[in-house]
């Protein structure tokens, strides 16, 4: 059968054309949130309550009511989230949804600054740096200031980068931040201030910006240029923000500025899942939203579609003890289910053995390994368990560790591409030059200084005064960069550079270059979806992929792996069965987070997030007889967040050898 197509003018939206029965598709609270279009709206979406579904239907309903999709701005924390919501909304009604402006704060800032950046002294050809790039620049500045000597102790480049980032994200002066969070570094306040100044100047002169700059420059643009602020506010008449509890000070301020000509701002989030303060997220943003937008309508999503009621009883109790938050109580129609268990283990080894034993039992019952997760507060909490899993031949993957785009070989290839896009990128030049035998940090900086003095940097590379292998290597590099730049597509450029880089890869990584080559091939495949090198580099900086392909291929494809994950990395996921290990006072909460009430409350929310990942089974365990070297005492009590919880909610059990007797009260 042949389909006949007609042309329809999208500028003339069809009202209520979808025929969707929103009331039938959504529960009462979801329907209220999806159909409340005008004015400021705060949707408190408890874990597993259908937040994404509600947002998808809200988008569909707005367009169904005749709102121009181009006037809708959807801000999320990953590009994939925005794309998925828009895709699902399109399936509900039609392709008009694809005209919505959706993406992350950083990607939106990138788009706006490419057009209006000149108003904040930013060239449109700027290069976006990632954190390791920033750290490398800071390292060079430290060296120039003589702060990298063994005789004078000074914070590592990673710590300095973190401090400088925090001053912006938390909008705190450097000296105040040091006093609050880094008191042991107050004595180097002057030196850190000088690094901050030089780092800022370096970026400005080289057309480089980091993640923080994207937000600060956008904020400055909106705050200082009324005409542009009004224009953007009039363009985006309806603003939606997902995961609002994870926004930092800058992001919340940007939202308020974008709403300058209206108050049509709908934010979705859960104060009980605010766990990213270490990234600059501000718990106060979601709590104070009604203050910033007077007349805010608050709608709570409380019906849970993930967990059984016994699990929700525990999670409700955990969060009910919080000092501050929006009152809510999750419920479900899944009343049948087993009580979560509080498992006392005599030692860390016993805890590991219990997890392995129970995982194998669940697998025998038909629960796939990939639907079972072991969650922990800190990465090192799983080390013993990893050994025990290996002994039992249980395949697993661990999340929350090394990132794909942080791999040295991937960054090497990216550096070549970045030079093609921006020949003034001194950071990338340094990385590329340091790959050549005979070129160290000093020689690299000398070459870079000469290259950037004027003219075409790549062309100047050919005539640099060097001898022997170094001269030949630099001429070859210049030729490779020139030829790669002629290719039309990023995939062709990457392929050309990979051929050049392969001998370097084998030389620098003789032991594992085959695995690294698979990563390179994986990256090559990723470039094929792009037609613009600038877009590729922007996406790689703003939305880097997480996993090394080598780690993925190491898993037996016939048996999905057990999931080991930090709680932070598990947020947003769900599993049939969840184990939370090391729920031991002194470890969870951490000893380091018990002096501050704010930190302690975030630890509570962290446990809440972990527990709400479970659909059917929840096990919370803690080892006893753990000697703490700092306190010089034995830790043996369960976390204060669950200690004293009624046994009707959380069933206490102890691990004992089969056939022995145990008295819980003893």
mmCIF file of C-alpha atoms in Angstrom, residues 376-631:
data_model
loop_
_atom_site.group_PDB
_atom_site.id
_atom_site.type_symbol
_atom_site.label_atom_id
_atom_site.label_comp_id
_atom_site.label_asym_id
_atom_site.label_seq_id
_atom_site.Cartn_x
_atom_site.Cartn_y
_atom_site.Cartn_z
ATOM 1 C CA UNK A 376 28.158 2.118 48.130
ATOM 2 C CA UNK A 377 29.028 5.592 49.313
ATOM 3 C CA UNK A 378 32.692 5.555 48.293
ATOM 4 C CA UNK A 379 34.466 3.625 45.553
ATOM 5 C CA UNK A 380 36.917 1.890 47.891
ATOM 6 C CA UNK A 381 34.020 0.291 49.805
ATOM 7 C CA UNK A 382 33.718 -2.350 47.073
ATOM 8 C CA UNK A 383 37.342 -3.506 46.906
ATOM 9 C CA UNK A 384 36.899 -6.560 49.106
ATOM 10 C CA UNK A 385 33.640 -7.453 47.387
ATOM 11 C CA UNK A 386 35.324 -7.324 43.984
ATOM 12 C CA UNK A 387 37.809 -9.961 45.139
ATOM 13 C CA UNK A 388 35.008 -12.178 46.441
ATOM 14 C CA UNK A 389 32.990 -11.825 43.246
ATOM 15 C CA UNK A 390 36.022 -12.910 41.232
ATOM 16 C CA UNK A 391 36.374 -15.988 43.407
ATOM 17 C CA UNK A 392 32.775 -16.915 42.662
ATOM 18 C CA UNK A 393 33.187 -16.185 38.938
ATOM 19 C CA UNK A 394 30.391 -13.614 39.064
ATOM 20 C CA UNK A 395 30.880 -11.097 36.229
ATOM 21 C CA UNK A 396 30.492 -7.453 37.218
ATOM 22 C CA UNK A 397 31.086 -3.916 36.024
ATOM 23 C CA UNK A 398 31.882 -1.005 38.272
ATOM 24 C CA UNK A 399 30.493 2.468 37.694
ATOM 25 C CA UNK A 400 31.759 5.715 39.055
ATOM 26 C CA UNK A 401 35.393 5.346 38.040
ATOM 27 C CA UNK A 402 37.530 6.269 35.063
ATOM 28 C CA UNK A 403 35.843 8.170 32.235
ATOM 29 C CA UNK A 404 36.275 7.382 28.548
ATOM 30 C CA UNK A 405 37.148 10.942 27.540
ATOM 31 C CA UNK A 406 39.784 11.127 30.270
ATOM 32 C CA UNK A 407 41.777 8.316 28.635
ATOM 33 C CA UNK A 408 45.146 9.648 27.521
ATOM 34 C CA UNK A 409 45.009 8.134 24.030
ATOM 35 C CA UNK A 410 41.551 9.589 23.340
ATOM 36 C CA UNK A 411 42.669 13.015 24.544
ATOM 37 C CA UNK A 412 45.715 12.744 22.275
ATOM 38 C CA UNK A 413 43.537 12.308 19.186
ATOM 39 C CA UNK A 414 41.153 15.056 20.303
ATOM 40 C CA UNK A 415 44.069 17.447 20.746
ATOM 41 C CA UNK A 416 45.005 17.063 17.055
ATOM 42 C CA UNK A 417 41.411 17.759 16.024
ATOM 43 C CA UNK A 418 41.234 20.785 18.310
ATOM 44 C CA UNK A 419 44.325 22.299 16.698
ATOM 45 C CA UNK A 420 42.636 22.011 13.308
ATOM 46 C CA UNK A 421 39.604 23.871 14.716
ATOM 47 C CA UNK A 422 41.623 26.439 16.648
ATOM 48 C CA UNK A 423 45.349 26.756 15.773
ATOM 49 C CA UNK A 424 45.762 29.116 18.776
ATOM 50 C CA UNK A 425 44.865 26.333 21.235
ATOM 51 C CA UNK A 426 48.090 26.243 23.236
ATOM 52 C CA UNK A 427 46.853 23.454 25.528
ATOM 53 C CA UNK A 428 46.335 21.081 22.607
ATOM 54 C CA UNK A 429 49.643 22.087 21.032
ATOM 55 C CA UNK A 430 51.422 21.190 24.255
ATOM 56 C CA UNK A 431 49.787 17.757 24.383
ATOM 57 C CA UNK A 432 50.580 17.016 20.736
ATOM 58 C CA UNK A 433 54.184 18.209 20.910
ATOM 59 C CA UNK A 434 54.892 16.245 24.095
ATOM 60 C CA UNK A 435 54.134 13.032 22.187
ATOM 61 C CA UNK A 436 57.361 13.513 20.196
ATOM 62 C CA UNK A 437 60.600 12.011 21.408
ATOM 63 C CA UNK A 438 63.053 14.680 22.531
ATOM 64 C CA UNK A 439 60.407 17.301 23.352
ATOM 65 C CA UNK A 440 59.848 17.893 27.053
ATOM 66 C CA UNK A 441 57.849 20.569 28.914
ATOM 67 C CA UNK A 442 60.460 23.273 28.415
ATOM 68 C CA UNK A 443 60.999 22.618 24.714
ATOM 69 C CA UNK A 444 57.258 22.357 24.154
ATOM 70 C CA UNK A 445 56.603 25.792 25.632
ATOM 71 C CA UNK A 446 59.418 27.242 23.525
ATOM 72 C CA UNK A 447 57.906 25.803 20.339
ATOM 73 C CA UNK A 448 54.392 26.983 21.258
ATOM 74 C CA UNK A 449 55.600 30.523 21.954
ATOM 75 C CA UNK A 450 57.219 30.654 18.518
ATOM 76 C CA UNK A 451 54.188 29.140 16.767
ATOM 77 C CA UNK A 452 51.728 31.622 18.236
ATOM 78 C CA UNK A 453 53.788 34.745 17.641
ATOM 79 C CA UNK A 454 52.076 35.361 14.342
ATOM 80 C CA UNK A 455 50.788 33.912 11.101
ATOM 81 C CA UNK A 456 49.496 30.413 10.532
ATOM 82 C CA UNK A 457 50.689 28.260 13.438
ATOM 83 C CA UNK A 458 50.587 25.009 11.463
ATOM 84 C CA UNK A 459 52.504 26.533 8.560
ATOM 85 C CA UNK A 460 55.086 28.036 10.930
ATOM 86 C CA UNK A 461 55.635 24.578 12.399
ATOM 87 C CA UNK A 462 57.355 23.534 9.145
ATOM 88 C CA UNK A 463 60.055 26.163 9.515
ATOM 89 C CA UNK A 464 60.771 25.827 13.229
ATOM 90 C CA UNK A 465 64.516 25.702 13.884
ATOM 91 C CA UNK A 466 65.133 22.145 15.060
ATOM 92 C CA UNK A 467 67.508 19.341 14.162
ATOM 93 C CA UNK A 468 67.430 15.622 13.473
ATOM 94 C CA UNK A 469 64.432 13.539 14.493
ATOM 95 C CA UNK A 470 62.691 16.486 16.152
ATOM 96 C CA UNK A 471 62.760 18.563 12.950
ATOM 97 C CA UNK A 472 61.498 15.648 10.869
ATOM 98 C CA UNK A 473 58.767 14.905 13.414
ATOM 99 C CA UNK A 474 57.535 18.499 13.437
ATOM 100 C CA UNK A 475 57.458 18.682 9.619
ATOM 101 C CA UNK A 476 55.509 15.416 9.476
ATOM 102 C CA UNK A 477 53.073 16.725 12.089
ATOM 103 C CA UNK A 478 52.557 19.927 10.099
ATOM 104 C CA UNK A 479 51.855 17.945 6.936
ATOM 105 C CA UNK A 480 49.401 15.649 8.729
ATOM 106 C CA UNK A 481 47.481 18.564 10.262
ATOM 107 C CA UNK A 482 47.294 20.377 6.915
ATOM 108 C CA UNK A 483 46.075 17.302 5.047
ATOM 109 C CA UNK A 484 43.549 16.392 7.744
ATOM 110 C CA UNK A 485 42.171 19.943 7.704
ATOM 111 C CA UNK A 486 41.347 19.549 4.006
ATOM 112 C CA UNK A 487 38.941 16.678 4.690
ATOM 113 C CA UNK A 488 35.290 17.695 4.624
ATOM 114 C CA UNK A 489 33.930 15.524 7.429
ATOM 115 C CA UNK A 490 35.156 15.023 11.036
ATOM 116 C CA UNK A 491 35.152 11.242 10.486
ATOM 117 C CA UNK A 492 37.589 11.627 7.563
ATOM 118 C CA UNK A 493 39.784 13.948 9.631
ATOM 119 C CA UNK A 494 39.782 11.517 12.546
ATOM 120 C CA UNK A 495 40.601 8.563 10.272
ATOM 121 C CA UNK A 496 43.548 10.406 8.753
ATOM 122 C CA UNK A 497 44.891 11.373 12.187
ATOM 123 C CA UNK A 498 44.430 7.838 13.542
ATOM 124 C CA UNK A 499 46.712 6.443 10.831
ATOM 125 C CA UNK A 500 49.349 8.964 11.855
ATOM 126 C CA UNK A 501 48.829 8.357 15.576
ATOM 127 C CA UNK A 502 48.899 4.535 15.516
ATOM 128 C CA UNK A 503 52.736 4.202 15.666
ATOM 129 C CA UNK A 504 52.755 6.770 18.504
ATOM 130 C CA UNK A 505 50.082 4.755 20.324
ATOM 131 C CA UNK A 506 52.157 1.572 20.102
ATOM 132 C CA UNK A 507 55.284 3.396 21.275
ATOM 133 C CA UNK A 508 53.687 5.071 24.296
ATOM 134 C CA UNK A 509 51.469 2.170 25.374
ATOM 135 C CA UNK A 510 53.338 -1.037 24.424
ATOM 136 C CA UNK A 511 51.541 -3.235 26.965
ATOM 137 C CA UNK A 512 47.890 -2.492 26.172
ATOM 138 C CA UNK A 513 47.754 -0.678 22.850
ATOM 139 C CA UNK A 514 45.270 -3.254 21.383
ATOM 140 C CA UNK A 515 42.673 -2.310 24.013
ATOM 141 C CA UNK A 516 43.395 1.382 23.482
ATOM 142 C CA UNK A 517 43.044 0.902 19.745
ATOM 143 C CA UNK A 518 39.502 -0.415 20.311
ATOM 144 C CA UNK A 519 38.771 2.829 22.161
ATOM 145 C CA UNK A 520 40.109 4.772 19.192
ATOM 146 C CA UNK A 521 37.928 2.788 16.807
ATOM 147 C CA UNK A 522 34.964 3.422 19.093
ATOM 148 C CA UNK A 523 35.699 7.140 18.944
ATOM 149 C CA UNK A 524 36.040 6.983 15.164
ATOM 150 C CA UNK A 525 32.545 5.480 14.978
ATOM 151 C CA UNK A 526 31.201 8.308 17.119
ATOM 152 C CA UNK A 527 32.554 10.943 14.713
ATOM 153 C CA UNK A 528 30.527 9.546 11.804
ATOM 154 C CA UNK A 529 27.321 11.156 13.049
ATOM 155 C CA UNK A 530 28.793 14.655 12.766
ATOM 156 C CA UNK A 531 29.148 16.913 9.748
ATOM 157 C CA UNK A 532 30.802 19.758 11.667
ATOM 158 C CA UNK A 533 34.114 19.563 13.544
ATOM 159 C CA UNK A 534 33.046 22.416 15.821
ATOM 160 C CA UNK A 535 29.887 20.529 16.798
ATOM 161 C CA UNK A 536 31.870 17.342 17.407
ATOM 162 C CA UNK A 537 34.378 19.075 19.677
ATOM 163 C CA UNK A 538 31.667 20.956 21.545
ATOM 164 C CA UNK A 539 29.714 17.766 22.189
ATOM 165 C CA UNK A 540 32.829 15.890 23.285
ATOM 166 C CA UNK A 541 33.530 18.631 25.796
ATOM 167 C CA UNK A 542 29.959 19.103 27.000
ATOM 168 C CA UNK A 543 28.552 15.550 26.798
ATOM 169 C CA UNK A 544 31.468 13.095 26.933
ATOM 170 C CA UNK A 545 30.671 9.367 26.821
ATOM 171 C CA UNK A 546 31.332 7.513 30.032
ATOM 172 C CA UNK A 547 32.662 4.060 29.412
ATOM 173 C CA UNK A 548 35.744 2.610 27.821
ATOM 174 C CA UNK A 549 34.767 0.126 25.151
ATOM 175 C CA UNK A 550 37.420 -2.207 26.497
ATOM 176 C CA UNK A 551 35.569 -2.525 29.767
ATOM 177 C CA UNK A 552 32.322 -3.259 27.971
ATOM 178 C CA UNK A 553 33.842 -5.966 25.778
ATOM 179 C CA UNK A 554 35.427 -7.642 28.770
ATOM 180 C CA UNK A 555 31.990 -8.793 29.960
ATOM 181 C CA UNK A 556 30.609 -12.130 28.835
ATOM 182 C CA UNK A 557 27.867 -11.184 26.353
ATOM 183 C CA UNK A 558 25.850 -14.295 27.303
ATOM 184 C CA UNK A 559 25.612 -13.272 30.937
ATOM 185 C CA UNK A 560 24.909 -9.679 31.824
ATOM 186 C CA UNK A 561 27.165 -8.312 34.542
ATOM 187 C CA UNK A 562 26.291 -7.520 38.126
ATOM 188 C CA UNK A 563 26.313 -3.760 38.691
ATOM 189 C CA UNK A 564 28.667 -2.259 41.273
ATOM 190 C CA UNK A 565 28.220 1.462 41.593
ATOM 191 C CA UNK A 566 28.731 4.471 43.770
ATOM 192 C CA UNK A 567 25.377 5.892 44.787
ATOM 193 C CA UNK A 568 26.066 9.092 42.878
ATOM 194 C CA UNK A 569 26.522 7.108 39.649
ATOM 195 C CA UNK A 570 23.351 5.077 40.258
ATOM 196 C CA UNK A 571 21.017 8.062 40.564
ATOM 197 C CA UNK A 572 18.201 7.823 38.031
ATOM 198 C CA UNK A 573 18.534 4.036 37.689
ATOM 199 C CA UNK A 574 16.449 1.184 39.097
ATOM 200 C CA UNK A 575 17.070 -2.498 39.810
ATOM 201 C CA UNK A 576 15.073 -5.548 40.833
ATOM 202 C CA UNK A 577 17.302 -6.061 43.867
ATOM 203 C CA UNK A 578 19.623 -3.599 45.592
ATOM 204 C CA UNK A 579 22.369 -4.153 48.162
ATOM 205 C CA UNK A 580 23.601 -1.127 50.093
ATOM 206 C CA UNK A 581 26.881 -2.059 51.764
ATOM 207 C CA UNK A 582 28.895 -0.350 54.496
ATOM 208 C CA UNK A 583 25.859 1.317 56.134
ATOM 209 C CA UNK A 584 28.094 1.697 59.174
ATOM 210 C CA UNK A 585 28.229 4.735 61.443
ATOM 211 C CA UNK A 586 31.555 6.379 60.717
ATOM 212 C CA UNK A 587 31.515 5.212 57.118
ATOM 213 C CA UNK A 588 27.989 6.173 56.089
ATOM 214 C CA UNK A 589 27.738 8.922 57.082
ATOM 215 C CA UNK A 590 31.427 9.500 56.661
ATOM 216 C CA UNK A 591 33.335 10.750 59.694
ATOM 217 C CA UNK A 592 34.326 13.764 57.626
ATOM 218 C CA UNK A 593 30.715 14.832 57.101
ATOM 219 C CA UNK A 594 29.367 14.712 60.651
ATOM 220 C CA UNK A 595 30.590 18.131 61.791
ATOM 221 C CA UNK A 596 28.456 20.107 59.342
ATOM 222 C CA UNK A 597 24.671 19.847 59.490
ATOM 223 C CA UNK A 598 24.422 20.545 55.745
ATOM 224 C CA UNK A 599 26.875 17.774 54.908
ATOM 225 C CA UNK A 600 25.149 15.373 57.285
ATOM 226 C CA UNK A 601 21.768 16.034 55.670
ATOM 227 C CA UNK A 602 23.213 15.402 52.220
ATOM 228 C CA UNK A 603 24.523 12.060 53.482
ATOM 229 C CA UNK A 604 20.974 11.235 54.582
ATOM 230 C CA UNK A 605 19.658 12.096 51.134
ATOM 231 C CA UNK A 606 22.383 9.918 49.631
ATOM 232 C CA UNK A 607 21.105 6.873 51.526
ATOM 233 C CA UNK A 608 17.563 7.758 50.457
ATOM 234 C CA UNK A 609 18.615 7.829 46.804
ATOM 235 C CA UNK A 610 20.297 4.437 47.173
ATOM 236 C CA UNK A 611 17.270 2.808 48.806
ATOM 237 C CA UNK A 612 14.816 4.191 46.240
ATOM 238 C CA UNK A 613 16.671 2.380 43.417
ATOM 239 C CA UNK A 614 15.158 -0.953 44.576
ATOM 240 C CA UNK A 615 12.031 -2.404 42.983
ATOM 241 C CA UNK A 616 11.547 -5.751 44.781
ATOM 242 C CA UNK A 617 14.361 -6.474 47.238
ATOM 243 C CA UNK A 618 16.426 -4.184 49.443
ATOM 244 C CA UNK A 619 19.318 -5.317 51.634
ATOM 245 C CA UNK A 620 21.213 -2.845 53.811
ATOM 246 C CA UNK A 621 24.323 -4.297 55.413
ATOM 247 C CA UNK A 622 27.079 -3.163 57.730
ATOM 248 C CA UNK A 623 30.180 -4.941 59.027
ATOM 249 C CA UNK A 624 31.102 -4.804 62.698
ATOM 250 C CA UNK A 625 34.468 -4.963 64.424
ATOM 251 C CA UNK A 626 35.904 -2.379 62.022
ATOM 252 C CA UNK A 627 38.911 -0.626 63.551
ATOM 253 C CA UNK A 628 39.214 3.059 62.615
ATOM 254 C CA UNK A 629 42.843 4.188 62.672
ATOM 255 C CA UNK A 630 41.955 7.880 62.918
ATOM 256 C CA UNK A 631 39.666 7.533 65.907
#
